[in-house]
CSV table of C-alpha atoms in Angstrom, one decimal:
chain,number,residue,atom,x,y,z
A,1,UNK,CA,-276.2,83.8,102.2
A,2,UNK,CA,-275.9,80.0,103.4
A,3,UNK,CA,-272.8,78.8,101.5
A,4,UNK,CA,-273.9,75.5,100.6
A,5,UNK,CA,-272.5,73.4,97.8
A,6,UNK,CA,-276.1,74.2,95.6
A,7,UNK,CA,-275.8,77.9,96.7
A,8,UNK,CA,-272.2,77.9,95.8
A,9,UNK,CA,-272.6,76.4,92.5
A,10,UNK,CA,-276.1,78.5,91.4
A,11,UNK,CA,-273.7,81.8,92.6
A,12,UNK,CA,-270.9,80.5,90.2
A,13,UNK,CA,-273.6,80.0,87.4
A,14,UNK,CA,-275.0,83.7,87.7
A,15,UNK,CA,-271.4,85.3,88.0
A,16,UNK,CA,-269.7,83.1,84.8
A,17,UNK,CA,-273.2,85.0,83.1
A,18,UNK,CA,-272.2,88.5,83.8
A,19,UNK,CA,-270.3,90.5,80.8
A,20,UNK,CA,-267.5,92.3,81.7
A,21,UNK,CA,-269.1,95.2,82.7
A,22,UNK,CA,-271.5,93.8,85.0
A,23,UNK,CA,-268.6,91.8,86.8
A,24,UNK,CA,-266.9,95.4,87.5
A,25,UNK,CA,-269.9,97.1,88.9
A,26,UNK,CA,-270.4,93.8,91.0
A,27,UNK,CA,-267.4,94.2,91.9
A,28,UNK,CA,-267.3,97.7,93.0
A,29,UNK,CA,-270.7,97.5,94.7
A,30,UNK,CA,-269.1,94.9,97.0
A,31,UNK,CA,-265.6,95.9,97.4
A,32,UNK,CA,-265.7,99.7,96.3
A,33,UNK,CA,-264.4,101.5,93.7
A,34,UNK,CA,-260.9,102.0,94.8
A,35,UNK,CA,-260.5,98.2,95.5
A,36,UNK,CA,-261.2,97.8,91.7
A,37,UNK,CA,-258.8,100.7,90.7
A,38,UNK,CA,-256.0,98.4,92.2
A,39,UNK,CA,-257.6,95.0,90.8
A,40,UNK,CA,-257.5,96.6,87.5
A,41,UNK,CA,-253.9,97.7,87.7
A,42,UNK,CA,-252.1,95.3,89.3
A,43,UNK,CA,-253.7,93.7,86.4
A,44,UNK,CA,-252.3,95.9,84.0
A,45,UNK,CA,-248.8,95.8,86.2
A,46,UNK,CA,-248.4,91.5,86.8
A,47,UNK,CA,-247.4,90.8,83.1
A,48,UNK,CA,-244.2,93.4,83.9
A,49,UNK,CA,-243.7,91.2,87.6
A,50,UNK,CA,-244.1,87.6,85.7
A,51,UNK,CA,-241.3,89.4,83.4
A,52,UNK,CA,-239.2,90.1,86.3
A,53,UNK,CA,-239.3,87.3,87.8
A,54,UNK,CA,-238.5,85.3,84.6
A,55,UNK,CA,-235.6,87.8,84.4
A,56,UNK,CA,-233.5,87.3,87.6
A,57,UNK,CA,-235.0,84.0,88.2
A,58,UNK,CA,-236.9,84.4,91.1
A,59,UNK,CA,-240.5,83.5,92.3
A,60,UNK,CA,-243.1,86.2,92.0
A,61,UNK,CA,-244.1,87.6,95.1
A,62,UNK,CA,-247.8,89.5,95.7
A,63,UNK,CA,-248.0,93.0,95.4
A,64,UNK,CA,-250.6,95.2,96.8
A,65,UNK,CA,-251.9,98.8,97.1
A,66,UNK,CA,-251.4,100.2,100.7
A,67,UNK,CA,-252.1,103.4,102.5
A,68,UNK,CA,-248.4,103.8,103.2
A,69,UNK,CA,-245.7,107.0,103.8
A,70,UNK,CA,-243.4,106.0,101.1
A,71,UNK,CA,-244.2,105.8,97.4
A,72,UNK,CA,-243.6,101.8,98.0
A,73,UNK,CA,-241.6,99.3,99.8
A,74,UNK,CA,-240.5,95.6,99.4
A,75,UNK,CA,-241.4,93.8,103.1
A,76,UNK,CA,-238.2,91.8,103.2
A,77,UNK,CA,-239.8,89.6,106.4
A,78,UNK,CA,-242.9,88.6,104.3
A,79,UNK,CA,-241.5,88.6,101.0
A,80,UNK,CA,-244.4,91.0,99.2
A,81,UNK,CA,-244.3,94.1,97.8
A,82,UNK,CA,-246.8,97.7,98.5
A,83,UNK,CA,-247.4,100.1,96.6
A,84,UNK,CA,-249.0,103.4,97.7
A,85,UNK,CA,-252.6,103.7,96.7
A,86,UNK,CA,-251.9,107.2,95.5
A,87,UNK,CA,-250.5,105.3,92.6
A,88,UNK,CA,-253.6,103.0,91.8
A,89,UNK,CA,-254.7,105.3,89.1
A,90,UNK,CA,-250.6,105.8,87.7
A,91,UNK,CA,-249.4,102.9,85.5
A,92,UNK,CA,-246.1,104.4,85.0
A,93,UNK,CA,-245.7,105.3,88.9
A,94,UNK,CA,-247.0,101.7,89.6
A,95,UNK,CA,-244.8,100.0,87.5
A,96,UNK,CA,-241.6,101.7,88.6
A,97,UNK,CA,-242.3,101.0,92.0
A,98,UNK,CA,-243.1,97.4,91.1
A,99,UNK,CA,-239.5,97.3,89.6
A,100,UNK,CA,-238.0,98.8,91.9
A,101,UNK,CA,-238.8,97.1,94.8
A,102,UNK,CA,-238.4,93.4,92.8
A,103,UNK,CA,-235.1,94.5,92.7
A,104,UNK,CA,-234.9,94.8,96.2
A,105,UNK,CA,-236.1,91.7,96.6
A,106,UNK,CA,-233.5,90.3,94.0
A,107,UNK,CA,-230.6,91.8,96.2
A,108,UNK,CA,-231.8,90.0,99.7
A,109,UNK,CA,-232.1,87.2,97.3
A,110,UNK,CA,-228.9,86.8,95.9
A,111,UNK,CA,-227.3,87.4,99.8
A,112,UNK,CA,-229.0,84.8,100.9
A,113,UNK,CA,-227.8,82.2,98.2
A,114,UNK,CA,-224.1,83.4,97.4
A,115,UNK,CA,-221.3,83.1,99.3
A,116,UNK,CA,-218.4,85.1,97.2
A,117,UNK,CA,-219.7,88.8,97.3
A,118,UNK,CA,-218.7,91.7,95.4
A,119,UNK,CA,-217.9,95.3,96.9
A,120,UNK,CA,-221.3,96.6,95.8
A,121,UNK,CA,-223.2,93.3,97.1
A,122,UNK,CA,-220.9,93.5,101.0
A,123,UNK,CA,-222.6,97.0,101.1
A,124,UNK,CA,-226.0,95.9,100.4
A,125,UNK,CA,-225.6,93.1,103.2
A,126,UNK,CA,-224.7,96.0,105.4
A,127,UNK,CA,-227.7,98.5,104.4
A,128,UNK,CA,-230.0,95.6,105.1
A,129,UNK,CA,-228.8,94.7,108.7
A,130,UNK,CA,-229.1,98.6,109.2
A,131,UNK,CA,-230.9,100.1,107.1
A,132,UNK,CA,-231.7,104.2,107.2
A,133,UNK,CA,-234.7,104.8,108.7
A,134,UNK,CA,-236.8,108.0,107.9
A,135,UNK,CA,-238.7,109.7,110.4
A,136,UNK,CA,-242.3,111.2,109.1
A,137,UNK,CA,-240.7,114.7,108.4
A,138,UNK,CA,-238.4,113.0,105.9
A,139,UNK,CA,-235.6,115.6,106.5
A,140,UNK,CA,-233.0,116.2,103.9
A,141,UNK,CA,-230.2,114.7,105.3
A,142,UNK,CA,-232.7,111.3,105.6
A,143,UNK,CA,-233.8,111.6,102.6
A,144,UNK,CA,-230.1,112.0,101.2
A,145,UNK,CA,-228.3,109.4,103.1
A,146,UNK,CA,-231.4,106.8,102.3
A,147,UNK,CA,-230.9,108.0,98.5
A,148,UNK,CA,-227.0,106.9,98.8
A,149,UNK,CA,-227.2,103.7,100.3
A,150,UNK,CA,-225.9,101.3,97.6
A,151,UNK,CA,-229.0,98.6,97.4
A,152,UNK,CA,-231.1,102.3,96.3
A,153,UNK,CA,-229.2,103.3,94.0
A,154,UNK,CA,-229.1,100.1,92.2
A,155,UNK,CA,-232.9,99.8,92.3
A,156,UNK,CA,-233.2,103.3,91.0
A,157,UNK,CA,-230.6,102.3,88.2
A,158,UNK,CA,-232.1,98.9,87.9
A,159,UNK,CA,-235.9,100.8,87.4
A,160,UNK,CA,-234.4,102.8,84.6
A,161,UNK,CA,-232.7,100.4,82.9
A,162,UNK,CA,-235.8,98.2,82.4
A,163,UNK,CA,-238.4,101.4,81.8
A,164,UNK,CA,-236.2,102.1,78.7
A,165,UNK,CA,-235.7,98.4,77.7
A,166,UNK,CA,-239.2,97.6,77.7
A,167,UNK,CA,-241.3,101.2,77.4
A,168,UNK,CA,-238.4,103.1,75.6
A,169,UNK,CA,-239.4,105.9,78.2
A,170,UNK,CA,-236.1,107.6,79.9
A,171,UNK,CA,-236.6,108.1,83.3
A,172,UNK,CA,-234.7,111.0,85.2
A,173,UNK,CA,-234.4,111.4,88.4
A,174,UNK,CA,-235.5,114.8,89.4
A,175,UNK,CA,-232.0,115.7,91.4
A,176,UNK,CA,-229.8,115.9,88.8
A,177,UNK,CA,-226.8,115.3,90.9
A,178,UNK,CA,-228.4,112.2,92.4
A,179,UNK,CA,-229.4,111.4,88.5
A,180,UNK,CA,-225.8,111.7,87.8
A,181,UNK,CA,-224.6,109.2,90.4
A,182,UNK,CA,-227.4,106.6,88.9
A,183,UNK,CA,-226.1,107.4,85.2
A,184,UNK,CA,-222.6,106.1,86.3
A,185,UNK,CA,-223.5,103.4,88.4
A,186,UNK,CA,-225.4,102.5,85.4
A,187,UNK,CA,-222.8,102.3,83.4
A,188,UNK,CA,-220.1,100.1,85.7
A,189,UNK,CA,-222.5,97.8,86.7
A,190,UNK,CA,-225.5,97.6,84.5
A,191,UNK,CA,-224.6,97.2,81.2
């Protein structure tokens, strides 16, 4: 299509015609039908990110559904969050992600503006300059000593902290000892 300013506004014209349901099937017929799954729920998941943001007064950042190893991640660099697209279809998966990573964001956030730290907030500024790295096998000790890092475990507590506020759903983590350490740190520091 020549994208002239007449073919531009006739194009306009037709799509402000279509009902809802003709918009998604345009949509899917250009973009596919997964593209639309995460349309529709980062959708369903932006009110929950304005909220955040309003919350620890920060700026929200985009978030987007990526074929990625981890369940998501917050790109400190580019300042965006991704979700896995396994989770396109989850709202509950794709909100606690969403949450958790803001938090993330939150912590690199408040190290780059404060100058008095706390203990928790000197270990987070140490996790970021070297952070655990997992290798594709994800072995146990990775996986625990990524778990245990500080900035983690505040975004796990964080994530369950707001899941009940708002959804009045309790999360648990599915290691119980690790759920025990989240329950404590939830109590000393996010009360």
């Amino acid at each position: 299509m020549n994208f002239t300013k007449e073919n531009l506004k006739r194009l306009v014209t037709e799509l402000k015609s279509l009902t809802k349901e003709e918009s998604d099937q345009k949509f899917i017929e250009y973009f596919g039908k997964e593209k639309f799954e995460e349309e529709e729920m980062l959708r369903n998941i932006y009110p929950y990110l304005n909220m955040l943001s309003e919350e620890m007064e920060l700026d929200p950042i985009p978030v987007t559904y990526e074929e990625i190893l981890d369940d998501s991640r917050f790109c400190i660099k580019d300042e965006y969050i991704e979700i896995s697209n396994i989770f396109r279809n989850n709202f509950l998966e794709s909100l606690k992600c969403l949450i958790h990573e803001f938090r993330h964001y939150y912590q690199v956030n408040l190290l780059k503006t404060k100058s008095n730290f706390t203990y928790i907030e000197k270990e987070w500024m140490k996790e970021f300059k070297n952070p655990v790295v997992m290798s594709e096998e994800r072995t146990d000790e990775e996986v625990t000593r990524y778990c245990f890092q500080f900035n983690e475990i505040d975004s796990y507590g964080y994530t369950q902290v707001i899941i009940k506020k708002y959804l009045n759903i309790d999360l648990v983590h599915p290691s119980s000892n690790y759920q025990t350490v989240i329950s404590k740190y939830i109590e000393k520091y996010l009360k």
